Tab-separated table of C-alpha atoms in Angstrom:
chain	number	residue	atom	x	y	z
Q	129	UNK	CA	166.471	110.848	165.151
Q	130	UNK	CA	166.185	110.759	161.369
Q	131	UNK	CA	167.797	107.312	161.190
Q	132	UNK	CA	165.589	105.922	163.956
Q	133	UNK	CA	162.404	107.257	162.344
Q	134	UNK	CA	163.418	105.782	159.017
Q	135	UNK	CA	164.160	102.427	160.650
Q	136	UNK	CA	160.777	102.443	162.435
Q	137	UNK	CA	158.813	103.250	159.284
Q	138	UNK	CA	160.616	100.591	157.266
Q	139	UNK	CA	159.973	97.977	159.982
Q	140	UNK	CA	156.290	98.890	160.115
Q	141	UNK	CA	155.898	98.662	156.345
Q	142	UNK	CA	157.682	95.296	156.276
Q	143	UNK	CA	155.578	93.971	159.167
Q	144	UNK	CA	152.434	95.086	157.321
Q	145	UNK	CA	153.549	93.262	154.166
Q	146	UNK	CA	154.293	90.101	156.136
Q	147	UNK	CA	150.787	90.191	157.607
Q	148	UNK	CA	148.986	90.326	154.251
Q	149	UNK	CA	147.043	87.353	152.857
Q	150	UNK	CA	148.476	85.080	150.189
Q	151	UNK	CA	145.885	86.359	147.708
Q	152	UNK	CA	147.611	89.740	147.746
Q	153	UNK	CA	150.973	88.250	146.701
Q	154	UNK	CA	149.420	86.405	143.763
Q	155	UNK	CA	148.654	89.710	142.022
Q	156	UNK	CA	151.235	92.116	143.495
Q	157	UNK	CA	154.665	92.557	141.894
Q	158	UNK	CA	157.710	92.015	144.063
Q	159	UNK	CA	159.379	95.014	142.465
Q	160	UNK	CA	156.558	97.300	143.601
Q	161	UNK	CA	156.776	96.032	147.163
Q	162	UNK	CA	160.548	96.377	147.188
Q	163	UNK	CA	160.205	99.922	145.904
Q	164	UNK	CA	157.672	100.775	148.613
Q	165	UNK	CA	159.873	99.435	151.403
Q	166	UNK	CA	163.050	101.126	150.154
Q	167	UNK	CA	162.698	104.315	148.111
Q	168	UNK	CA	159.134	105.269	149.139
Q	169	UNK	CA	160.064	105.084	152.828
Q	170	UNK	CA	162.912	107.528	152.157
Q	171	UNK	CA	160.453	109.934	150.530
Q	172	UNK	CA	158.017	109.705	153.457
Q	173	UNK	CA	160.814	110.350	155.973
Q	174	UNK	CA	161.981	113.388	153.978
Q	175	UNK	CA	158.449	114.827	153.945
Q	176	UNK	CA	157.904	114.236	157.683
Q	177	UNK	CA	161.204	115.793	158.739
Q	178	UNK	CA	160.754	118.877	156.560
Q	179	UNK	CA	157.127	119.302	157.650
Q	180	UNK	CA	158.095	119.202	161.317
Q	181	UNK	CA	160.815	121.798	160.722
Q	182	UNK	CA	158.329	124.081	158.995
Q	183	UNK	CA	155.617	123.594	161.641
Q	184	UNK	CA	157.837	124.372	164.643
Q	185	UNK	CA	160.192	126.965	163.178
Q	186	UNK	CA	158.596	128.915	160.361
Q	187	UNK	CA	155.429	130.298	162.049
Q	188	UNK	CA	157.444	132.241	164.651
Q	189	UNK	CA	159.747	133.696	162.002
Q	190	UNK	CA	156.842	134.623	159.738
Q	191	UNK	CA	154.912	136.319	162.566
Q	192	UNK	CA	158.016	138.310	163.527
Q	193	UNK	CA	158.699	139.335	159.941
Q	194	UNK	CA	155.099	140.386	159.320
Q	195	UNK	CA	154.996	142.443	162.516
Q	196	UNK	CA	158.217	144.226	161.541
Q	197	UNK	CA	156.967	144.857	157.995
Q	198	UNK	CA	153.638	146.276	159.217
Q	199	UNK	CA	155.448	148.563	161.670
Q	200	UNK	CA	157.473	149.989	158.779
Q	201	UNK	CA	154.599	150.384	156.283
Q	202	UNK	CA	151.109	148.989	156.587
Q	203	UNK	CA	150.261	150.033	153.018
Q	204	UNK	CA	153.181	148.101	151.532
Q	205	UNK	CA	152.378	145.126	153.776
Q	206	UNK	CA	148.762	145.141	152.613
Q	207	UNK	CA	149.972	145.173	149.019
Q	208	UNK	CA	152.293	142.222	149.764
Q	209	UNK	CA	149.505	140.206	151.396
Q	210	UNK	CA	147.290	140.637	148.334
Q	211	UNK	CA	149.966	140.389	145.632
Q	212	UNK	CA	152.217	137.581	146.819
Q	213	UNK	CA	149.563	134.811	147.159
Q	214	UNK	CA	148.755	135.315	143.459
Q	215	UNK	CA	152.408	134.660	142.557
Q	216	UNK	CA	152.507	131.718	144.996
Q	217	UNK	CA	149.454	130.133	143.336
Q	218	UNK	CA	151.091	130.376	139.917
Q	219	UNK	CA	154.313	128.782	141.222
Q	220	UNK	CA	152.257	126.083	142.982
Q	221	UNK	CA	150.455	125.211	139.741
Q	222	UNK	CA	153.840	124.741	138.050
Q	223	UNK	CA	155.041	122.413	140.810
Q	224	UNK	CA	151.760	120.487	140.785
Q	225	UNK	CA	152.287	119.511	137.145
Q	226	UNK	CA	155.429	117.604	138.179
Q	227	UNK	CA	153.568	115.235	140.522
Q	228	UNK	CA	151.905	113.044	137.866
Q	229	UNK	CA	155.149	112.218	135.982
Q	230	UNK	CA	156.854	111.483	139.291
Q	231	UNK	CA	154.130	108.967	140.203
Q	232	UNK	CA	154.356	107.307	136.792
Q	233	UNK	CA	158.136	107.114	137.087
Q	234	UNK	CA	157.805	105.444	140.498
Q	235	UNK	CA	155.342	102.870	139.112
Q	236	UNK	CA	157.578	102.066	136.163
Q	237	UNK	CA	160.586	101.777	138.457
Q	238	UNK	CA	158.635	99.144	140.413
Q	239	UNK	CA	157.944	97.235	137.176
Q	240	UNK	CA	161.611	97.467	136.222
Q	241	UNK	CA	162.717	96.133	139.596
Q	242	UNK	CA	160.118	93.361	139.409
Q	243	UNK	CA	161.320	92.140	135.997
Q	244	UNK	CA	164.932	92.288	137.158
Q	245	UNK	CA	164.156	90.263	140.285
Q	246	UNK	CA	162.094	87.775	138.273
Q	247	UNK	CA	164.909	87.343	135.755
Q	248	UNK	CA	167.674	86.836	138.296
Q	249	UNK	CA	165.589	84.553	140.530
Q	250	UNK	CA	164.396	82.324	137.696
Q	251	UNK	CA	167.506	82.281	135.521
Q	252	UNK	CA	167.643	78.467	135.438
Q	253	UNK	CA	164.047	78.223	134.178
Q	254	UNK	CA	164.644	81.015	131.653
Q	255	UNK	CA	167.695	79.245	130.271
Q	256	UNK	CA	165.875	75.897	130.180
Q	257	UNK	CA	163.031	77.301	128.045
Q	258	UNK	CA	165.266	79.572	125.925
Q	259	UNK	CA	163.294	82.600	127.111
Q	260	UNK	CA	166.249	84.991	127.211
Q	261	UNK	CA	165.055	87.039	124.232
Q	262	UNK	CA	161.575	87.383	125.745
Q	263	UNK	CA	162.937	88.810	128.991
Q	264	UNK	CA	165.443	91.002	127.113
Q	265	UNK	CA	162.575	92.542	125.171
Q	266	UNK	CA	160.387	92.906	128.254
Q	267	UNK	CA	163.152	94.586	130.244
Q	268	UNK	CA	164.146	96.865	127.339
Q	269	UNK	CA	160.510	97.936	126.829
Q	270	UNK	CA	159.948	98.839	130.491
Q	271	UNK	CA	163.381	100.453	130.707
Q	272	UNK	CA	162.612	102.655	127.685
Q	273	UNK	CA	159.250	103.685	129.177
Q	274	UNK	CA	160.898	104.514	132.502
Q	275	UNK	CA	163.674	106.490	130.776
Q	276	UNK	CA	161.175	108.445	128.662
Q	277	UNK	CA	159.101	109.388	131.710
Q	278	UNK	CA	162.214	110.329	133.693
Q	279	UNK	CA	163.432	112.460	130.790
Q	280	UNK	CA	160.130	114.303	130.530
Q	281	UNK	CA	160.055	114.814	134.293
Q	282	UNK	CA	163.630	116.179	134.244
Q	283	UNK	CA	162.715	118.516	131.380
Q	284	UNK	CA	159.721	119.856	133.303
Q	285	UNK	CA	161.846	120.331	136.410
Q	286	UNK	CA	164.425	122.258	134.406
Q	287	UNK	CA	161.654	124.442	133.001
Q	288	UNK	CA	160.011	124.918	136.388
Q	289	UNK	CA	163.161	126.272	138.056
Q	290	UNK	CA	163.706	129.307	135.763
Q	291	UNK	CA	159.969	129.929	135.684
Q	292	UNK	CA	159.835	130.021	139.471
Q	293	UNK	CA	162.855	132.335	139.513
Q	294	UNK	CA	161.199	134.630	136.977
Q	295	UNK	CA	157.974	134.755	139.004
Q	296	UNK	CA	160.015	135.473	142.137
Q	297	UNK	CA	161.741	138.357	140.379
Q	298	UNK	CA	158.342	139.583	139.152
Q	299	UNK	CA	157.075	139.562	142.743
Q	300	UNK	CA	160.092	141.560	143.925
Q	301	UNK	CA	159.728	143.957	140.998
Q	302	UNK	CA	156.085	144.608	141.836
Q	303	UNK	CA	157.021	145.283	145.438
Q	304	UNK	CA	159.836	147.661	144.391
Q	305	UNK	CA	157.546	149.589	142.059
Q	306	UNK	CA	154.751	150.003	144.607
Q	307	UNK	CA	157.164	150.769	147.454
Q	308	UNK	CA	159.092	153.230	145.319
Q	309	UNK	CA	155.840	155.004	144.469
Q	310	UNK	CA	155.060	155.351	148.189
Q	311	UNK	CA	158.512	156.821	148.870
Q	312	UNK	CA	158.279	159.271	145.984
Q	313	UNK	CA	154.775	160.358	146.932
Q	314	UNK	CA	156.235	162.168	149.940
Q	315	UNK	CA	153.273	161.399	152.170
Q	316	UNK	CA	155.633	160.534	155.006
Q	317	UNK	CA	154.314	156.996	155.517
Q	318	UNK	CA	157.487	155.455	154.075
Q	319	UNK	CA	160.958	156.939	153.556
Q	320	UNK	CA	164.001	155.586	151.737
Q	321	UNK	CA	165.716	154.014	154.753
Q	322	UNK	CA	162.483	152.381	155.893
Q	323	UNK	CA	161.925	151.012	152.407
Q	324	UNK	CA	165.421	149.448	152.349
Q	325	UNK	CA	164.797	147.881	155.771
Q	326	UNK	CA	161.443	146.578	154.530
Q	327	UNK	CA	163.054	144.948	151.475
Q	328	UNK	CA	165.744	143.360	153.689
Q	329	UNK	CA	163.040	141.791	155.898
Q	330	UNK	CA	160.890	140.843	152.918
Q	331	UNK	CA	163.705	138.864	151.284
Q	332	UNK	CA	163.874	136.624	154.344
């Protein structure tokens, strides 16, 4: 199914490109179009497949987990509903900062592919006009820009992972503290075994 969907999307993108006017091709770079038809299609397929999995599978699991958690302790569940979205928003803001560098990297990759295609396709003309150094410099400049952006994006990704882990631990710690306080209060709404069961469900 994944292969067929990928094939269909790629065919549709290619058919759309073939139907464009000649004025479009006078300003568009071949490298950008090649990048759209190849790597961008892979990204779209990945997003569609994962979204469908989440839409059809996750809601039922989440509803079941929430029902079980409320049955164990409605106070702890209320705390989770208020507390966890705050942590999720912070993690989301970290992930959002990675989108802009990723877009810039994709654009520069298109430029890099375009220069490479232009060089290989017009090698006879380049040699005839002794333009090798010009294309060497052009390729090196774009390659450096692409490498710098990719390096910054990789650095941010490496920083985002431990930060997300830390925030996840902070969320669990807050839950443990509040839940432990309920157990120790001795009000009878939550005992030790129920708290352990709650944590086991919460981690899912």
